Backbone as numpy.savetxt, mean C-alpha at the origin, in Angstrom:
# Nx Ny Nz CAx CAy CAz Cx Cy Cz
-5.54 18.55 -24.52 -6.86 18.02 -24.18 -7.05 16.63 -24.76
-6.64 16.45 -26.05 -6.77 15.14 -26.68 -5.98 14.08 -25.91
-4.76 14.42 -25.52 -3.94 13.46 -24.78 -4.57 13.09 -23.45
-5.18 14.07 -22.77 -5.85 13.78 -21.51 -7.01 12.82 -21.72
-7.75 13.02 -22.81 -8.87 12.12 -23.11 -8.37 10.71 -23.36
-7.29 10.58 -24.13 -6.75 9.26 -24.41 -6.23 8.58 -23.15
-5.57 9.37 -22.30 -5.06 8.82 -21.05 -6.20 8.32 -20.18
-7.25 9.13 -20.07 -8.40 8.72 -19.26 -9.05 7.46 -19.81
-9.21 7.41 -21.13 -9.83 6.24 -21.75 -8.99 4.98 -21.51
-7.67 5.12 -21.64 -6.79 3.97 -21.43 -6.86 3.49 -19.98
-6.81 4.43 -19.04 -6.84 4.05 -17.63 -8.17 3.44 -17.23
-9.26 3.91 -17.83 -10.55 3.30 -17.56 -10.62 1.88 -18.11
-9.95 1.68 -19.25 -9.93 0.35 -19.86 -9.16 -0.65 -19.01
-7.98 -0.23 -18.53 -7.14 -1.16 -17.76 -7.42 -1.10 -16.27
-8.31 -0.19 -15.86 -8.59 0.00 -14.44 -8.87 -1.27 -13.67
-9.76 -2.15 -14.16 -10.04 -3.39 -13.40 -8.81 -4.25 -13.17
-7.85 -4.26 -14.11 -6.62 -5.03 -13.92 -5.73 -4.39 -12.87
-5.77 -3.07 -12.78 -5.00 -2.39 -11.74 -5.64 -2.61 -10.38
-6.96 -2.48 -10.34 -7.68 -2.55 -9.06 -7.62 -3.93 -8.42
-7.67 -4.96 -9.24 -7.55 -6.33 -8.73 -6.66 -7.10 -9.70
-5.36 -7.22 -9.39 -4.41 -7.79 -10.34 -4.83 -9.17 -10.82
-4.75 -9.42 -12.13 -5.17 -10.71 -12.67 -4.25 -11.84 -12.25
-4.78 -13.04 -12.40 -4.06 -14.22 -11.93 -2.70 -14.38 -12.59
-2.62 -14.10 -13.90 -1.34 -14.30 -14.59 -0.26 -13.39 -14.02
-0.65 -12.16 -13.60 0.34 -11.26 -13.01 0.79 -11.79 -11.65
-0.13 -12.25 -10.87 0.23 -12.80 -9.55 1.18 -13.98 -9.70
0.97 -14.78 -10.72 1.81 -15.96 -10.92 3.22 -15.59 -11.36
3.38 -14.42 -11.98 4.73 -13.99 -12.36 5.48 -13.37 -11.18
4.78 -13.18 -10.07 5.36 -12.48 -8.93 5.31 -13.39 -7.70
5.87 -14.60 -7.85 5.73 -15.62 -6.81 6.41 -15.24 -5.50
7.33 -14.29 -5.54 8.00 -13.88 -4.31 7.18 -12.86 -3.52
6.05 -12.39 -4.08 5.23 -11.41 -3.39 3.94 -12.00 -2.86
3.40 -11.39 -1.82 2.14 -11.84 -1.21 1.03 -10.86 -1.56
-0.04 -11.37 -2.16 -1.16 -10.55 -2.59 -2.34 -10.64 -1.62
-2.55 -11.82 -1.06 -3.56 -12.02 -0.02 -2.90 -12.75 1.14
-3.42 -12.52 2.33 -2.83 -13.11 3.52 -3.86 -13.99 4.22
-3.52 -15.23 4.40 -4.41 -16.17 5.06 -4.28 -16.07 6.57
-5.40 -15.87 7.25 -5.36 -15.81 8.70 -5.26 -17.22 9.27
-4.27 -17.48 10.12 -4.09 -18.85 10.64 -5.27 -19.34 11.47
-6.06 -18.42 12.01 -7.22 -18.81 12.81 -8.50 -18.83 12.00
-8.39 -18.59 10.70 -9.55 -18.67 9.83 -10.52 -17.51 9.94
-10.07 -16.39 10.49 -10.96 -15.24 10.62 -11.11 -14.52 9.28
-12.19 -13.78 9.14 -12.47 -13.01 7.93 -11.75 -11.67 8.05
-10.51 -11.63 7.53 -9.64 -10.48 7.73 -9.40 -9.72 6.44
-9.19 -8.42 6.56 -8.58 -7.61 5.51 -7.44 -6.83 6.14
-6.54 -6.35 5.30 -5.34 -5.65 5.77 -5.25 -4.30 5.06
-5.50 -3.23 5.80 -5.41 -1.89 5.22 -3.96 -1.45 5.19
-3.52 -0.95 4.04 -2.15 -0.45 3.90 -2.20 0.94 3.26
-1.23 1.77 3.63 -1.15 3.14 3.14 0.26 3.39 2.61
0.36 3.73 1.34 1.66 3.92 0.69 2.05 5.39 0.61
3.36 5.63 0.57 3.99 6.89 0.11 4.26 7.93 1.19
3.69 7.82 2.39 3.94 8.82 3.41 5.30 8.60 4.09
5.46 9.21 5.25 4.52 10.10 5.93 4.70 11.54 5.46
3.59 12.28 5.46 3.64 13.71 5.17 2.67 14.43 6.09
2.95 15.67 6.45 2.10 16.37 7.42 0.71 16.68 6.90
0.52 16.71 5.59 -0.79 17.04 5.03 -1.80 15.91 5.14
-1.35 14.69 5.34 -2.31 13.58 5.37 -2.13 12.61 6.53
-0.89 12.32 6.92 -0.67 11.29 7.93 -1.39 11.57 9.25
-1.36 12.78 9.80 -2.06 12.99 11.08 -3.56 12.71 10.99
-4.19 13.11 9.88 -5.62 12.82 9.74 -5.87 11.32 9.66
-5.04 10.62 8.89 -5.21 9.17 8.80 -5.07 8.51 10.17
-4.08 8.92 10.93 -3.88 8.32 12.25 -5.06 8.60 13.17
-5.55 9.83 13.16 -6.69 10.17 14.01 -7.94 9.40 13.59
-8.14 9.25 12.30 -9.32 8.53 11.81 -9.24 7.05 12.16
-8.08 6.45 11.96 -7.91 5.05 12.32 -8.09 4.83 13.82
-7.57 5.74 14.62 -7.78 5.66 16.08 -9.25 5.72 16.42
-9.95 6.68 15.83 -11.36 6.88 16.13 -12.19 5.64 15.78
-11.80 4.97 14.71 -12.56 3.80 14.25 -11.99 2.48 14.77
-10.92 2.56 15.56 -10.37 1.36 16.18 -9.72 0.39 15.20
-8.98 0.93 14.25 -8.37 0.10 13.21 -6.86 0.32 13.20
-6.12 -0.78 13.06 -4.68 -0.70 12.87 -4.35 -1.03 11.41
-3.27 -0.44 10.91 -2.92 -0.59 9.51 -1.41 -0.70 9.36
-0.99 -0.86 8.12 0.44 -0.95 7.79 0.78 0.18 6.83
1.79 0.97 7.17 2.19 2.12 6.37 3.49 1.81 5.64
3.43 1.75 4.32 4.64 1.55 3.52 5.19 2.92 3.16
6.34 3.25 3.75 6.84 4.62 3.75 8.01 4.83 2.80
8.04 6.00 2.23 9.17 6.44 1.42 10.26 6.96 2.35
11.46 6.43 2.21 12.53 6.79 3.13 12.81 8.28 3.20
12.75 8.96 2.08 13.03 10.40 2.08 11.98 11.17 2.86
10.74 10.70 2.86 9.71 11.35 3.68 9.97 11.10 5.17
10.42 9.91 5.50 10.76 9.63 6.91 11.94 10.51 7.34
12.90 10.68 6.45 14.03 11.56 6.75 13.56 12.97 7.05
12.60 13.45 6.27 12.12 14.82 6.45 11.16 14.96 7.63
10.42 13.89 7.93 9.38 13.98 8.97 9.51 12.82 9.96
10.63 12.75 10.66 10.84 11.60 11.57 9.82 11.51 12.69
9.28 12.65 13.13 8.29 12.60 14.20 7.01 11.90 13.74
6.65 12.07 12.48 5.47 11.37 11.96 5.72 9.87 11.92
6.90 9.47 11.52 7.26 8.04 11.55 7.11 7.50 12.97
7.66 8.21 13.94 7.55 7.77 15.33 6.10 7.72 15.79
5.29 8.66 15.32 3.89 8.71 15.73 3.10 7.53 15.17
3.40 7.15 13.94 2.75 5.97 13.37 3.02 4.75 14.24
4.25 4.55 14.64 4.59 3.42 15.49 3.97 3.55 16.87
3.97 4.76 17.42 3.40 4.98 18.76 1.91 4.68 18.79
1.24 4.86 17.67 -0.21 4.59 17.61 -0.50 3.10 17.38
0.53 2.29 17.29 0.32 0.84 17.19 0.23 0.27 15.80
0.64 1.04 14.80 0.63 0.55 13.42 1.99 -0.04 13.07
2.04 -0.77 11.98 3.32 -1.30 11.51 3.77 -0.50 10.29
5.04 -0.66 9.94 5.62 0.10 8.84 6.36 -0.83 7.90
6.49 -0.38 6.64 7.25 -1.12 5.65 8.05 -0.19 4.77
9.00 -0.77 4.07 9.93 -0.04 3.18 9.28 0.12 1.81
9.27 1.36 1.31 8.71 1.67 -0.01 9.76 2.38 -0.87
11.01 2.03 -0.63 12.23 2.59 -1.22 12.49 4.01 -0.70
13.67 4.50 -1.00 14.06 5.81 -0.50 13.44 6.93 -1.33
13.33 6.74 -2.63 12.90 7.82 -3.52 11.73 7.43 -4.41
10.97 6.42 -3.99 9.79 5.96 -4.75 10.19 5.63 -6.18
11.20 4.79 -6.32 11.71 4.45 -7.64 10.79 3.50 -8.38
10.72 3.67 -9.67 10.02 2.75 -10.55 11.04 1.74 -11.07
10.91 0.49 -10.64 11.91 -0.52 -10.98 12.02 -0.75 -12.48
10.96 -0.46 -13.22 11.01 -0.65 -14.67 11.96 0.33 -15.34
12.27 1.41 -14.65 13.10 2.47 -15.23 14.50 2.54 -14.61
14.79 1.64 -13.69 16.07 1.70 -12.97 16.87 0.44 -13.26
18.02 0.59 -13.85 18.87 -0.54 -14.18 20.00 -0.68 -13.15
20.61 -1.86 -13.14 21.75 -2.08 -12.28 21.37 -2.10 -10.81
22.36 -1.91 -9.93 22.12 -2.06 -8.49 21.49 -0.83 -7.84
21.17 0.20 -8.62 20.65 1.43 -8.01 19.39 1.16 -7.19
18.51 0.31 -7.69 17.26 0.03 -6.97 17.55 -0.62 -5.62
18.45 -1.56 -5.61 18.81 -2.24 -4.36 19.39 -1.23 -3.38
20.26 -0.36 -3.85 20.85 0.66 -2.98 19.77 1.58 -2.41
18.76 1.87 -3.22 17.70 2.76 -2.76 16.87 2.10 -1.66
16.60 0.82 -1.80 15.90 0.08 -0.74 16.73 0.07 0.53
18.01 -0.19 0.39 18.88 -0.26 1.57 19.05 1.11 2.22
19.08 2.17 1.42 19.14 3.50 2.01 17.89 3.78 2.84
16.74 3.40 2.31 15.48 3.58 3.05 15.49 2.78 4.35
16.13 1.62 4.31 16.18 0.78 5.52 16.92 1.46 6.66
17.77 2.44 6.34 18.43 3.19 7.40 17.48 4.09 8.17
16.30 4.35 7.60 15.30 5.20 8.25 14.06 4.42 8.68
13.81 3.27 8.05 12.59 2.50 8.29 12.99 1.13 8.83
12.68 0.87 10.07 13.05 -0.39 10.71 11.95 -1.41 10.42
12.12 -2.14 9.34 11.09 -3.08 8.94 11.65 -4.17 8.04
11.06 -5.34 8.14 11.38 -6.43 7.24 10.37 -6.57 6.11
9.50 -5.57 5.97 8.49 -5.57 4.90 8.95 -4.66 3.77
8.61 -5.04 2.56 8.94 -4.23 1.39 7.77 -4.27 0.42
7.38 -3.10 -0.06 6.43 -3.02 -1.18 7.07 -2.18 -2.28
7.19 -2.72 -3.49 7.79 -1.94 -4.58 6.83 -0.85 -5.07
7.29 0.38 -5.20 6.46 1.41 -5.83 6.02 0.98 -7.23
4.82 1.36 -7.59 4.21 1.02 -8.88 3.94 -0.48 -9.01
4.12 -1.21 -7.92 3.72 -2.61 -7.91 4.52 -3.55 -8.79
5.79 -3.25 -8.98 6.57 -4.12 -9.86 8.04 -4.01 -9.55
8.75 -5.15 -9.71 10.21 -5.18 -9.66 10.72 -6.13 -10.73
11.93 -5.89 -11.19 12.57 -6.83 -12.10 12.84 -8.13 -11.35
12.88 -9.22 -12.11 13.02 -10.55 -11.50 14.25 -10.63 -10.62
15.39 -10.15 -11.11 16.62 -10.28 -10.33 16.54 -9.45 -9.05
15.84 -8.32 -9.10 15.66 -7.50 -7.91 14.83 -8.25 -6.87
13.77 -8.91 -7.33 12.94 -9.70 -6.41 13.74 -10.82 -5.76
14.49 -11.54 -6.60 15.28 -12.66 -6.09 16.29 -12.18 -5.06
16.92 -11.06 -5.33 17.92 -10.52 -4.41 17.28 -10.07 -3.10
16.13 -9.41 -3.18 15.54 -8.79 -2.00 14.66 -9.72 -1.18
14.11 -10.77 -1.80 13.19 -11.61 -1.05 13.88 -12.42 0.04
15.20 -12.53 -0.04 15.92 -13.23 1.02 15.97 -12.42 2.30
15.83 -11.09 2.17 15.92 -10.22 3.34 14.56 -9.63 3.72
13.69 -9.45 2.74 12.41 -8.78 2.99 11.23 -9.68 2.65
10.17 -9.48 3.37 8.88 -10.07 3.03 8.20 -9.08 2.07
8.00 -9.48 0.84 7.48 -8.57 -0.19 5.95 -8.63 -0.17
5.34 -7.52 0.22 3.89 -7.43 0.33 3.35 -6.68 -0.88
2.56 -7.38 -1.68 1.96 -6.77 -2.85 0.55 -6.28 -2.49
-0.48 -6.69 -3.21 -1.81 -6.14 -2.97 -2.84 -7.00 -3.68
-4.00 -7.09 -3.08 -5.13 -7.78 -3.68 -6.13 -6.78 -4.25
-6.08 -5.55 -3.73 -7.03 -4.51 -4.14 -6.33 -3.16 -4.11
-6.29 -2.50 -5.24 -5.76 -1.13 -5.32 -6.95 -0.20 -5.49
-7.19 0.67 -4.53 -8.38 1.53 -4.57 -8.30 2.60 -5.65
-7.11 2.90 -6.13 -6.84 3.96 -7.12 -7.26 5.34 -6.60
-7.11 5.51 -5.31 -7.43 6.80 -4.70 -6.51 7.92 -5.19
-5.38 7.56 -5.78 -4.40 8.53 -6.26 -4.75 9.11 -7.63
-5.66 8.48 -8.35 -5.91 8.85 -9.74 -6.84 10.05 -9.87
-6.45 11.00 -10.71 -7.30 12.17 -10.95 -8.55 11.80 -11.73
-8.57 10.59 -12.30 -9.72 10.15 -13.08 -10.67 9.27 -12.27
-10.37 9.04 -11.02 -11.19 8.18 -10.17 -11.80 9.01 -9.05
-13.10 8.99 -8.94 -13.80 9.78 -7.92 -13.74 9.09 -6.57
-14.07 9.84 -5.53 -14.15 9.26 -4.19 -15.16 8.13 -4.17
-16.28 8.30 -4.87 -17.30 7.25 -4.88 -16.79 5.99 -5.56
-15.97 6.16 -6.60 -15.38 4.99 -7.27 -14.41 4.27 -6.33
-13.67 5.02 -5.51 -12.80 4.39 -4.52 -13.61 3.51 -3.59
-14.72 4.04 -3.10 -15.60 3.27 -2.22 -16.15 2.04 -2.95
-16.57 2.21 -4.21 -17.09 1.09 -4.99 -16.03 0.01 -5.19
-14.78 0.42 -5.39 -13.71 -0.56 -5.56 -13.54 -1.41 -4.31
-13.63 -0.78 -3.15 -13.52 -1.54 -1.90 -14.67 -2.54 -1.79
-15.86 -2.10 -2.11 -17.02 -3.00 -2.02 -16.95 -4.12 -3.07
-16.43 -3.81 -4.24 -16.42 -4.78 -5.33 -15.35 -5.85 -5.16
-14.18 -5.48 -4.70 -13.04 -6.39 -4.75 -12.61 -6.97 -3.41
-13.10 -6.46 -2.30 -12.66 -6.97 -1.00 -13.11 -8.43 -0.82
-12.21 -9.21 -0.25 -12.52 -10.61 0.07 -11.62 -11.02 1.22
-11.91 -12.15 1.87 -11.07 -12.55 3.00 -9.59 -12.64 2.62
-8.77 -11.98 3.39 -7.33 -11.96 3.15 -6.84 -10.82 2.30
-7.75 -9.97 1.79 -7.34 -8.90 0.89 -6.35 -7.95 1.55
-5.27 -7.66 0.83 -4.36 -6.57 1.18 -4.81 -5.37 0.36
-5.33 -4.34 1.04 -5.97 -3.21 0.38 -5.03 -2.01 0.40
-4.84 -1.39 -0.76 -3.91 -0.27 -0.88 -4.66 1.06 -0.97
-4.41 1.91 0.04 -4.74 3.33 -0.02 -3.40 4.08 -0.07
-3.48 5.41 -0.14 -2.25 6.20 -0.21 -2.25 7.33 0.81
-1.12 7.49 1.43 -0.87 8.56 2.40 -0.19 9.68 1.62
-1.01 10.43 0.83 -0.42 11.37 -0.12 -1.36 12.53 -0.41
-0.80 13.57 -1.00 -1.60 14.72 -1.40 -2.61 14.36 -2.47
-2.28 13.42 -3.34 -3.20 13.03 -4.41 -4.45 12.33 -3.88
-4.33 11.74 -2.71 -5.40 10.88 -2.21 -6.21 11.46 -1.06
-5.62 12.36 -0.29 -6.19 12.70 1.00 -7.59 13.30 0.90
-7.87 14.12 -0.10 -9.20 14.72 -0.20 -10.27 13.65 -0.41
-9.97 12.65 -1.22 -10.92 11.54 -1.41 -11.06 10.71 -0.15
-9.94 10.47 0.53 -10.01 9.62 1.72 -10.78 10.30 2.84
-10.71 11.60 2.93 -11.52 12.31 3.93 -13.01 12.02 3.72
-13.39 11.83 2.47 -14.79 11.58 2.15 -15.18 10.11 2.35
-14.27 9.19 2.01 -14.73 7.80 1.94 -14.00 6.80 2.83
-12.84 7.13 3.39 -12.17 6.13 4.21 -13.04 5.66 5.37
-13.67 6.55 6.14 -14.56 6.04 7.20 -15.68 5.17 6.65
-16.23 5.52 5.51 -17.29 4.70 4.90 -16.76 3.33 4.52
-15.55 3.28 3.95 -14.95 2.00 3.58 -14.80 1.11 4.81
-14.29 1.67 5.88 -14.07 0.90 7.09 -15.40 0.43 7.69
-16.36 1.32 7.72 -17.68 0.95 8.27 -18.33 -0.13 7.42
-18.21 -0.02 6.10 -18.80 -1.04 5.24 -18.11 -2.39 5.45
-16.80 -2.40 5.48 -16.07 -3.66 5.71 -16.49 -4.29 7.04
-16.61 -3.48 8.04 -17.02 -3.99 9.36 -18.44 -4.55 9.30
-19.32 -3.86 8.58 -20.71 -4.34 8.47 -20.78 -5.67 7.73
-19.78 -5.97 6.91 -19.74 -7.24 6.19 -19.04 -8.34 6.98
-18.66 -8.03 8.21 -18.07 -9.04 9.07 -16.57 -9.14 9.02
-15.92 -8.18 8.37 -14.46 -8.22 8.30 -13.83 -7.68 9.58
-12.70 -8.28 9.93 -11.82 -7.73 10.95 -10.59 -7.16 10.25
-9.87 -6.32 10.97 -8.74 -5.61 10.37 -7.42 -6.12 10.95
-6.60 -6.68 10.07 -5.32 -7.22 10.51 -4.19 -6.24 10.28
-3.11 -6.47 10.98 -1.89 -5.68 10.82 -0.78 -6.63 10.39
0.06 -6.19 9.48 1.15 -7.01 8.99 2.39 -6.68 9.82
2.90 -7.61 10.60 4.03 -7.29 11.48 5.23 -6.77 10.70
5.87 -5.74 11.24 7.03 -5.16 10.57 8.22 -6.10 10.52
8.24 -7.04 11.43 9.36 -7.97 11.48 8.85 -9.39 11.34
9.42 -10.13 10.41 9.10 -11.53 10.20 10.19 -12.37 10.86
9.84 -13.22 11.82 10.88 -13.99 12.52 11.70 -14.90 11.61
11.18 -15.19 10.41 11.93 -16.05 9.48 12.95 -15.29 8.66
12.93 -13.92 8.73 13.86 -13.14 7.93 15.04 -12.67 8.77
């Protein structure tokens, strides 16, 4: 119980830095994109969903996005695509884009040597995309340098923390309202940890963003420069 209290207190303390990464962190990650500038100057946000596809959440997300007329980008774990290839195909059939989120959701801080690169490349055998988002939002410098020549590394401007057991659905909604700005890359999760909260607030988030004049952009899976 004591450890849970300490963990909660720590996460609440650092929460704002997770939800909207500070400038110094963005500057250390020059190979990644945190916000995307619309060439036509429109007020855009980019909804992204990490960790799927899985049957417990992906179909609901797709139906909800269809109903609300929104396209998004799904950063997928290769092993989930291997297990659920029809869901991968369905995401593409519904007009969304996809990105590589490694084969086994590796934490780059804990993986030494070329294993991380191999894991990304293994996932690429299942995910046809030139986009890459590192799990846990971090890669070692040499990994970034090696991979940025082949992949467009998409980071995030706003992490909703929908995955956290210490963050309520209402807090997820508040994070969207607090941190969204033109060009924001917004991270939700296509996962068991998140789906119950998203059922409650994802439509509200989308409706609020729309009421504020935002349009919803999609990040193309293929970059012609890569």
